[in-house]
Amino acid sequence: MPEESTTPDLVELTRQAVAAGSSRELDTLMSFCAPDAVWDLTPMGIGTFEGRAAIRGFAEDWLGSYEDFEIELQGVLDLGNGVVFVMNRLKGRPVGSTGDTQLRQAWVQVWIDAMMVRQMSYLDIDEARVAAERLAEERG
């Protein structure tokens, strides 16, 4: 009987985490984050959030500013060594507005033992891809 792989499918874990965020299921989203996880949004001028409580607070504030919100995945690549490159588009309608907004961005995620330990957000997709590839190589 063939043995099942014990290596987590990071693409699938990423898809599940994104689905939880898109549907505002913050308990589920936080279950993918390590207790000391870091979300680094400094390339977007927002700042860094360390630990589940800070990440959850940021997510609550961000999602709370939208009546409708969706994360549309445009590509998820496992680059090896726990590094995942994610291209996405955030779409939503801000509270009190009749217009929609969109933001195309990329994330570089680091996973250890099926837990996200770091996520960096970039507006420049090419910059994010280079950072993700360099990080995967460094972790190799």
GROMACS .gro file of N, CA and C in nm:
model
  420
    1MET      N    1   0.084  -0.117   0.000
    1MET     CA    2   0.000   0.000   0.000
    1MET      C    3   0.089   0.124   0.000
    2PRO      N    4   0.066   0.219  -0.094
    2PRO     CA    5   0.152   0.337  -0.098
    2PRO      C    6   0.131   0.426   0.024
    3GLU      N    7   0.244   0.485   0.069
    3GLU     CA    8   0.236   0.577   0.183
    3GLU      C    9   0.187   0.712   0.137
    4GLU      N   10   0.105   0.777   0.221
    4GLU     CA   11   0.059   0.911   0.191
    4GLU      C   12   0.166   1.011   0.229
    5SER      N   13   0.176   1.118   0.150
    5SER     CA   14   0.273   1.222   0.178
    5SER      C   15   0.237   1.293   0.307
    6THR      N   16   0.339   1.321   0.389
    6THR     CA   17   0.316   1.399   0.511
    6THR      C   18   0.349   1.546   0.487
    7THR      N   19   0.394   1.579   0.366
    7THR     CA   20   0.424   1.718   0.332
    7THR      C   21   0.293   1.792   0.307
    8PRO      N   22   0.269   1.901   0.378
    8PRO     CA   23   0.143   1.974   0.357
    8PRO      C   24   0.138   2.037   0.218
    9ASP      N   25   0.021   2.041   0.160
    9ASP     CA   26   0.000   2.107   0.032
    9ASP      C   27  -0.019   2.255   0.061
   10LEU      N   28   0.088   2.332   0.046
   10LEU     CA   29   0.084   2.473   0.082
   10LEU      C   30  -0.007   2.554  -0.009
   11VAL      N   31  -0.021   2.513  -0.133
   11VAL     CA   32  -0.114   2.582  -0.223
   11VAL      C   33  -0.256   2.566  -0.172
   12GLU      N   34  -0.291   2.445  -0.132
   12GLU     CA   35  -0.427   2.422  -0.081
   12GLU      C   36  -0.448   2.494   0.052
   13LEU      N   37  -0.349   2.492   0.141
   13LEU     CA   38  -0.362   2.565   0.267
   13LEU      C   39  -0.381   2.715   0.242
   14THR      N   40  -0.307   2.768   0.145
   14THR     CA   41  -0.320   2.909   0.109
   14THR      C   42  -0.460   2.938   0.058
   15ARG      N   43  -0.511   2.852  -0.029
   15ARG     CA   44  -0.646   2.870  -0.083
   15ARG      C   45  -0.751   2.868   0.030
   16GLN      N   46  -0.734   2.779   0.125
   16GLN     CA   47  -0.828   2.770   0.237
   16GLN      C   48  -0.820   2.896   0.325
   17ALA      N   49  -0.698   2.944   0.350
   17ALA     CA   50  -0.682   3.064   0.432
   17ALA      C   51  -0.744   3.186   0.361
   18VAL      N   52  -0.722   3.196   0.231
   18VAL     CA   53  -0.779   3.307   0.154
   18VAL      C   54  -0.931   3.300   0.154
   19ALA      N   55  -0.986   3.180   0.139
   19ALA     CA   56  -1.132   3.165   0.141
   19ALA      C   57  -1.188   3.209   0.276
   20ALA      N   58  -1.118   3.177   0.384
   20ALA     CA   59  -1.163   3.218   0.517
   20ALA      C   60  -1.159   3.370   0.531
   21GLY      N   61  -1.052   3.432   0.482
   21GLY     CA   62  -1.043   3.578   0.489
   21GLY      C   63  -1.149   3.646   0.404
   22SER      N   64  -1.170   3.593   0.285
   22SER     CA   65  -1.267   3.651   0.192
   22SER      C   66  -1.409   3.643   0.249
   23SER      N   67  -1.437   3.537   0.325
   23SER     CA   68  -1.571   3.521   0.382
   23SER      C   69  -1.580   3.571   0.527
   24ARG      N   70  -1.475   3.640   0.571
   24ARG     CA   71  -1.470   3.702   0.703
   24ARG      C   72  -1.477   3.601   0.819
   25GLU      N   73  -1.431   3.482   0.796
   25GLU     CA   74  -1.424   3.379   0.899
   25GLU      C   75  -1.289   3.392   0.969
   26LEU      N   76  -1.279   3.488   1.058
   26LEU     CA   77  -1.150   3.523   1.116
   26LEU      C   78  -1.094   3.415   1.209
   27ASP      N   79  -1.180   3.340   1.279
   27ASP     CA   80  -1.129   3.230   1.362
   27ASP      C   81  -1.059   3.128   1.273
   28THR      N   82  -1.120   3.096   1.160
   28THR     CA   83  -1.061   3.001   1.066
   28THR      C   84  -0.932   3.058   1.008
   29LEU      N   85  -0.934   3.184   0.968
   29LEU     CA   86  -0.815   3.247   0.913
   29LEU      C   87  -0.701   3.240   1.013
   30MET      N   88  -0.728   3.273   1.138
   30MET     CA   89  -0.623   3.273   1.240
   30MET      C   90  -0.570   3.133   1.266
   31SER      N   91  -0.650   3.029   1.241
   31SER     CA   92  -0.604   2.892   1.264
   31SER      C   93  -0.492   2.852   1.168
   32PHE      N   94  -0.473   2.927   1.060
   32PHE     CA   95  -0.364   2.900   0.967
   32PHE      C   96  -0.235   2.973   1.007
   33CYS      N   97  -0.246   3.068   1.100
   33CYS     CA   98  -0.131   3.149   1.141
   33CYS      C   99  -0.065   3.092   1.265
   34ALA      N  100   0.066   3.088   1.264
   34ALA     CA  101   0.140   3.049   1.384
   34ALA      C  102   0.113   3.155   1.493
   35PRO      N  103   0.124   3.117   1.620
   35PRO     CA  104   0.096   3.214   1.727
   35PRO      C  105   0.181   3.341   1.716
   36ASP      N  106   0.304   3.329   1.668
   36ASP     CA  107   0.393   3.445   1.656
   36ASP      C  108   0.408   3.491   1.511
   37ALA      N  109   0.309   3.462   1.427
   37ALA     CA  110   0.313   3.500   1.286
   37ALA      C  111   0.329   3.651   1.269
   38VAL      N  112   0.383   3.690   1.154
   38VAL     CA  113   0.403   3.831   1.121
   38VAL      C  114   0.341   3.858   0.985
   39TRP      N  115   0.258   3.961   0.978
   39TRP     CA  116   0.207   4.011   0.849
   39TRP      C  117   0.277   4.144   0.827
   40ASP      N  118   0.360   4.149   0.725
   40ASP     CA  119   0.440   4.267   0.695
   40ASP      C  120   0.380   4.338   0.574
   41LEU      N  121   0.318   4.452   0.599
   41LEU     CA  122   0.257   4.532   0.493
   41LEU      C  123   0.335   4.661   0.472
   42THR      N  124   0.462   4.664   0.517
   42THR     CA  125   0.542   4.786   0.500
   42THR      C  126   0.564   4.821   0.354
   43PRO      N  127   0.578   4.724   0.261
   43PRO     CA  128   0.591   4.765   0.121
   43PRO      C  129   0.468   4.840   0.068
   44MET      N  130   0.355   4.828   0.137
   44MET     CA  131   0.233   4.898   0.099
   44MET      C  132   0.212   5.025   0.182
   45GLY      N  133   0.307   5.052   0.275
   45GLY     CA  134   0.297   5.170   0.359
   45GLY      C  135   0.202   5.156   0.477
   46ILE      N  136   0.168   5.032   0.514
   46ILE     CA  137   0.069   5.011   0.621
   46ILE      C  138   0.134   4.976   0.754
   47GLY      N  139   0.241   4.898   0.754
   47GLY     CA  140   0.306   4.860   0.878
   47GLY      C  141   0.317   4.709   0.893
   48THR      N  142   0.356   4.668   1.013
   48THR     CA  143   0.377   4.526   1.044
   48THR      C  144   0.290   4.488   1.162
   49PHE      N  145   0.233   4.369   1.155
   49PHE     CA  146   0.146   4.317   1.261
   49PHE      C  147   0.204   4.184   1.307
   50GLU      N  148   0.236   4.178   1.438
   50GLU     CA  149   0.303   4.061   1.493
   50GLU      C  150   0.213   3.990   1.592
   51GLY      N  151   0.194   3.860   1.570
   51GLY     CA  152   0.112   3.777   1.657
   51GLY      C  153  -0.033   3.773   1.611
   52ARG      N  154  -0.100   3.666   1.650
   52ARG     CA  155  -0.239   3.646   1.606
   52ARG      C  156  -0.331   3.760   1.645
   53ALA      N  157  -0.316   3.812   1.767
   53ALA     CA  158  -0.407   3.919   1.812
   53ALA      C  159  -0.391   4.044   1.725
   54ALA      N  160  -0.268   4.082   1.695
   54ALA     CA  161  -0.245   4.201   1.612
   54ALA      C  162  -0.293   4.177   1.469
   55ILE      N  163  -0.267   4.058   1.416
   55ILE     CA  164  -0.312   4.025   1.280
   55ILE      C  165  -0.463   4.026   1.273
   56ARG      N  166  -0.527   3.966   1.372
   56ARG     CA  167  -0.673   3.964   1.374
   56ARG      C  168  -0.729   4.106   1.384
   57GLY      N  169  -0.670   4.189   1.468
   57GLY     CA  170  -0.715   4.327   1.481
   57GLY      C  171  -0.706   4.402   1.349
   58PHE      N  172  -0.593   4.383   1.278
   58PHE     CA  173  -0.580   4.446   1.146
   58PHE      C  174  -0.687   4.394   1.051
   59ALA      N  175  -0.706   4.262   1.047
   59ALA     CA  176  -0.806   4.203   0.956
   59ALA      C  177  -0.946   4.253   0.989
   60GLU      N  178  -0.979   4.263   1.118
   60GLU     CA  179  -1.111   4.314   1.157
   60GLU      C  180  -1.130   4.458   1.109
   61ASP      N  181  -1.028   4.540   1.128
   61ASP     CA  182  -1.037   4.681   1.084
   61ASP      C  183  -1.049   4.690   0.933
   62TRP      N  184  -0.966   4.614   0.863
   62TRP     CA  185  -0.966   4.618   0.716
   62TRP      C  186  -1.102   4.572   0.662
   63LEU      N  187  -1.145   4.455   0.706
   63LEU     CA  188  -1.272   4.399   0.657
   63LEU      C  189  -1.391   4.482   0.702
   64GLY      N  190  -1.382   4.542   0.820
   64GLY     CA  191  -1.491   4.624   0.871
   64GLY      C  192  -1.515   4.751   0.792
   65SER      N  193  -1.418   4.789   0.711
   65SER     CA  194  -1.434   4.910   0.630
   65SER      C  195  -1.503   4.881   0.497
   66TYR      N  196  -1.541   4.756   0.475
   66TYR     CA  197  -1.608   4.716   0.350
   66TYR      C  198  -1.743   4.651   0.378
   67GLU      N  199  -1.844   4.691   0.300
   67GLU     CA  200  -1.972   4.621   0.307
   67GLU      C  201  -1.964   4.489   0.232
   68ASP      N  202  -1.904   4.493   0.115
   68ASP     CA  203  -1.879   4.373   0.035
   68ASP      C  204  -1.729   4.361   0.017
   69PHE      N  205  -1.677   4.238   0.026
   69PHE     CA  206  -1.533   4.219   0.014
   69PHE      C  207  -1.506   4.080  -0.042
   70GLU      N  208  -1.406   4.073  -0.130
   70GLU     CA  209  -1.367   3.945  -0.189
   70GLU      C  210  -1.219   3.947  -0.222
   71ILE      N  211  -1.153   3.835  -0.199
   71ILE     CA  212  -1.015   3.816  -0.244
   71ILE      C  213  -1.021   3.719  -0.362
   72GLU      N  214  -0.980   3.766  -0.478
   72GLU     CA  215  -0.980   3.685  -0.599
   72GLU      C  216  -0.837   3.638  -0.624
   73LEU      N  217  -0.815   3.508  -0.611
   73LEU     CA  218  -0.682   3.454  -0.638
   73LEU      C  219  -0.655   3.453  -0.787
   74GLN      N  220  -0.536   3.499  -0.825
   74GLN     CA  221  -0.496   3.499  -0.965
   74GLN      C  222  -0.379   3.406  -0.991
   75GLY      N  223  -0.325   3.351  -0.886
   75GLY     CA  224  -0.216   3.255  -0.899
   75GLY      C  225  -0.155   3.225  -0.764
   76VAL      N  226  -0.129   3.097  -0.738
   76VAL     CA  227  -0.065   3.054  -0.615
   76VAL      C  228   0.044   2.954  -0.654
   77LEU      N  229   0.168   2.985  -0.619
   77LEU     CA  230   0.280   2.900  -0.656
   77LEU      C  231   0.360   2.860  -0.533
   78ASP      N  232   0.380   2.731  -0.515
   78ASP     CA  233   0.468   2.681  -0.410
   78ASP      C  234   0.609   2.681  -0.468
   79LEU      N  235   0.695   2.768  -0.418
   79LEU     CA  236   0.831   2.782  -0.470
   79LEU      C  237   0.930   2.691  -0.399
   80GLY      N  238   0.880   2.613  -0.304
   80GLY     CA  239   0.967   2.522  -0.230
   80GLY      C  240   1.020   2.586  -0.103
   81ASN      N  241   1.067   2.500  -0.015
   81ASN     CA  242   1.127   2.543   0.112
   81ASN      C  243   1.033   2.626   0.198
   82GLY      N  244   0.902   2.600   0.184
   82GLY     CA  245   0.802   2.668   0.266
   82GLY      C  246   0.759   2.803   0.216
   83VAL      N  247   0.802   2.842   0.095
   83VAL     CA  248   0.770   2.974   0.041
   83VAL      C  249   0.661   2.964  -0.065
   84VAL      N  250   0.559   3.046  -0.051
   84VAL     CA  251   0.447   3.050  -0.146
   84VAL      C  252   0.434   3.193  -0.199
   85PHE      N  253   0.416   3.201  -0.330
   85PHE     CA  254   0.395   3.330  -0.399
   85PHE      C  255   0.249   3.335  -0.441
   86VAL      N  256   0.178   3.442  -0.400
   86VAL     CA  257   0.035   3.455  -0.424
   86VAL      C  258   0.006   3.585  -0.496
   87MET      N  259  -0.058   3.575  -0.613
   87MET     CA  260  -0.106   3.695  -0.683
   87MET      C  261  -0.256   3.701  -0.661
   88ASN      N  262  -0.307   3.820  -0.628
   88ASN     CA  263  -0.449   3.832  -0.599
   88ASN      C  264  -0.500   3.971  -0.630
   89ARG      N  265  -0.631   3.981  -0.626
   89ARG     CA  266  -0.699   4.109  -0.641
   89ARG      C  267  -0.800   4.119  -0.528
   90LEU      N  268  -0.791   4.228  -0.453
   90LEU     CA  269  -0.890   4.256  -0.350
   90LEU      C  270  -0.998   4.341  -0.415
   91LYS      N  271  -1.122   4.302  -0.394
   91LYS     CA  272  -1.234   4.378  -0.450
   91LYS      C  273  -1.334   4.403  -0.338
   92GLY      N  274  -1.389   4.523  -0.336
   92GLY     CA  275  -1.487   4.550  -0.233
   92GLY      C  276  -1.558   4.682  -0.252
   93ARG      N  277  -1.662   4.698  -0.172
   93ARG     CA  278  -1.738   4.823  -0.170
   93ARG      C  279  -1.726   4.880  -0.029
   94PRO      N  280  -1.657   4.994  -0.016
   94PRO     CA  281  -1.640   5.054   0.116
   94PRO      C  282  -1.776   5.088   0.181
   95VAL      N  283  -1.779   5.081   0.312
   95VAL     CA  284  -1.899   5.115   0.388
   95VAL      C  285  -1.944   5.256   0.349
   96GLY      N  286  -2.073   5.270   0.319
   96GLY     CA  287  -2.131   5.400   0.287
   96GLY      C  288  -2.108   5.444   0.143
   97SER      N  289  -2.049   5.359   0.062
   97SER     CA  290  -2.019   5.397  -0.076
   97SER      C  291  -2.106   5.317  -0.173
   98THR      N  292  -2.127   5.372  -0.289
   98THR     CA  293  -2.196   5.298  -0.395
   98THR      C  294  -2.097   5.245  -0.498
   99GLY      N  295  -1.970   5.286  -0.486
   99GLY     CA  296  -1.867   5.243  -0.581
   99GLY      C  297  -1.782   5.131  -0.525
  100ASP      N  298  -1.723   5.055  -0.616
  100ASP     CA  299  -1.635   4.944  -0.578
  100ASP      C  300  -1.489   4.987  -0.590
  101THR      N  301  -1.403   4.920  -0.516
  101THR     CA  302  -1.259   4.942  -0.525
  101THR      C  303  -1.192   4.810  -0.561
  102GLN      N  304  -1.074   4.820  -0.619
  102GLN     CA  305  -0.995   4.702  -0.650
  102GLN      C  306  -0.849   4.732  -0.619
  103LEU      N  307  -0.777   4.631  -0.575
  103LEU     CA  308  -0.636   4.644  -0.546
  103LEU      C  309  -0.568   4.515  -0.590
  104ARG      N  310  -0.479   4.525  -0.687
  104ARG     CA  311  -0.402   4.408  -0.730
  104ARG      C  312  -0.273   4.409  -0.651
  105GLN      N  313  -0.239   4.292  -0.595
  105GLN     CA  314  -0.121   4.283  -0.511
  105GLN      C  315  -0.066   4.141  -0.514
  106ALA      N  316   0.047   4.123  -0.447
  106ALA     CA  317   0.106   3.990  -0.432
  106ALA      C  318   0.148   3.971  -0.288
  107TRP      N  319   0.143   3.847  -0.245
  107TRP     CA  320   0.191   3.810  -0.112
  107TRP      C  321   0.305   3.712  -0.126
  108VAL      N  322   0.399   3.721  -0.035
  108VAL     CA  323   0.503   3.621  -0.019
  108VAL      C  324   0.480   3.561   0.119
  109GLN      N  325   0.453   3.433   0.121
  109GLN     CA  326   0.423   3.366   0.248
  109GLN      C  327   0.533   3.267   0.282
  110VAL      N  328   0.557   3.252   0.412
  110VAL     CA  329   0.648   3.150   0.462
  110VAL      C  330   0.568   3.059   0.555
  111TRP      N  331   0.574   2.931   0.528
  111TRP     CA  332   0.502   2.830   0.605
  111TRP      C  333   0.603   2.735   0.670
  112ILE      N  334   0.577   2.701   0.797
  112ILE     CA  335   0.655   2.600   0.868
  112ILE      C  336   0.555   2.508   0.939
  113ASP      N  337   0.569   2.378   0.915
  113ASP     CA  338   0.481   2.279   0.977
  113ASP      C  339   0.333   2.313   0.957
  114ALA      N  340   0.298   2.346   0.833
  114ALA     CA  341   0.160   2.376   0.792
  114ALA      C  342   0.100   2.499   0.861
  115MET      N  343   0.186   2.586   0.913
  115MET     CA  344   0.142   2.711   0.975
  115MET      C  345   0.211   2.827   0.904
  116MET      N  346   0.133   2.931   0.871
  116MET     CA  347   0.191   3.050   0.811
  116MET      C  348   0.263   3.128   0.921
  117VAL      N  349   0.393   3.152   0.900
  117VAL     CA  350   0.470   3.225   1.000
  117VAL      C  351   0.497   3.369   0.957
  118ARG      N  352   0.485   3.395   0.825
  118ARG     CA  353   0.510   3.530   0.775
  118ARG      C  354   0.437   3.549   0.644
  119GLN      N  355   0.382   3.669   0.628
  119GLN     CA  356   0.323   3.709   0.500
  119GLN      C  357   0.364   3.853   0.473
  120MET      N  358   0.422   3.875   0.356
  120MET     CA  359   0.462   4.009   0.314
  120MET      C  360   0.375   4.047   0.195
  121SER      N  361   0.323   4.168   0.196
  121SER     CA  362   0.234   4.217   0.090
  121SER      C  363   0.306   4.319   0.005
  122TYR      N  364   0.286   4.308  -0.126
  122TYR     CA  365   0.351   4.397  -0.222
  122TYR      C  366   0.250   4.448  -0.324
  123LEU      N  367   0.262   4.575  -0.362
  123LEU     CA  368   0.185   4.629  -0.473
  123LEU      C  369   0.254   4.599  -0.606
  124ASP      N  370   0.386   4.588  -0.604
  124ASP     CA  371   0.463   4.559  -0.723
  124ASP      C  372   0.478   4.406  -0.736
  125ILE      N  373   0.405   4.347  -0.830
  125ILE     CA  374   0.402   4.202  -0.847
  125ILE      C  375   0.541   4.147  -0.879
  126ASP      N  376   0.615   4.216  -0.967
  126ASP     CA  377   0.748   4.170  -1.005
  126ASP      C  378   0.844   4.174  -0.886
  127GLU      N  379   0.836   4.279  -0.806
  127GLU     CA  380   0.919   4.288  -0.685
  127GLU      C  381   0.888   4.172  -0.591
  128ALA      N  382   0.761   4.140  -0.577
  128ALA     CA  383   0.721   4.030  -0.490
  128ALA      C  384   0.774   3.897  -0.541
  129ARG      N  385   0.765   3.876  -0.672
  129ARG     CA  386   0.813   3.750  -0.729
  129ARG      C  387   0.963   3.733  -0.705
  130VAL      N  388   1.040   3.840  -0.727
  130VAL     CA  389   1.184   3.835  -0.705
  130VAL      C  390   1.213   3.806  -0.557
  131ALA      N  391   1.142   3.872  -0.468
  131ALA     CA  392   1.161   3.850  -0.324
  131ALA      C  393   1.128   3.706  -0.285
  132ALA      N  394   1.019   3.653  -0.342
  132ALA     CA  395   0.977   3.516  -0.311
  132ALA      C  396   1.080   3.415  -0.361
  133GLU      N  397   1.127   3.434  -0.484
  133GLU     CA  398   1.226   3.341  -0.540
  133GLU      C  399   1.356   3.346  -0.461
  134ARG      N  400   1.400   3.465  -0.424
  134ARG     CA  401   1.523   3.480  -0.344
  134ARG      C  402   1.505   3.412  -0.208
  135LEU      N  403   1.391   3.433  -0.145
  135LEU     CA  404   1.366   3.374  -0.013
  135LEU      C  405   1.363   3.221  -0.020
  136ALA      N  406   1.299   3.167  -0.123
  136ALA     CA  407   1.293   3.020  -0.139
  136ALA      C  408   1.435   2.964  -0.157
  137GLU      N  409   1.516   3.035  -0.232
  137GLU     CA  410   1.654   2.989  -0.253
  137GLU      C  411   1.734   2.997  -0.124
  138GLU      N  412   1.719   3.107  -0.050
  138GLU     CA  413   1.792   3.123   0.076
  138GLU      C  414   1.753   3.017   0.178
  139ARG      N  415   1.627   2.976   0.178
  139ARG     CA  416   1.578   2.877   0.275
  139ARG      C  417   1.613   2.734   0.235
  140GLY      N  418   1.664   2.716   0.113
  140GLY     CA  419   1.693   2.583   0.057
  140GLY      C  420   1.802   2.507   0.122
   0.00000   0.00000   0.00000
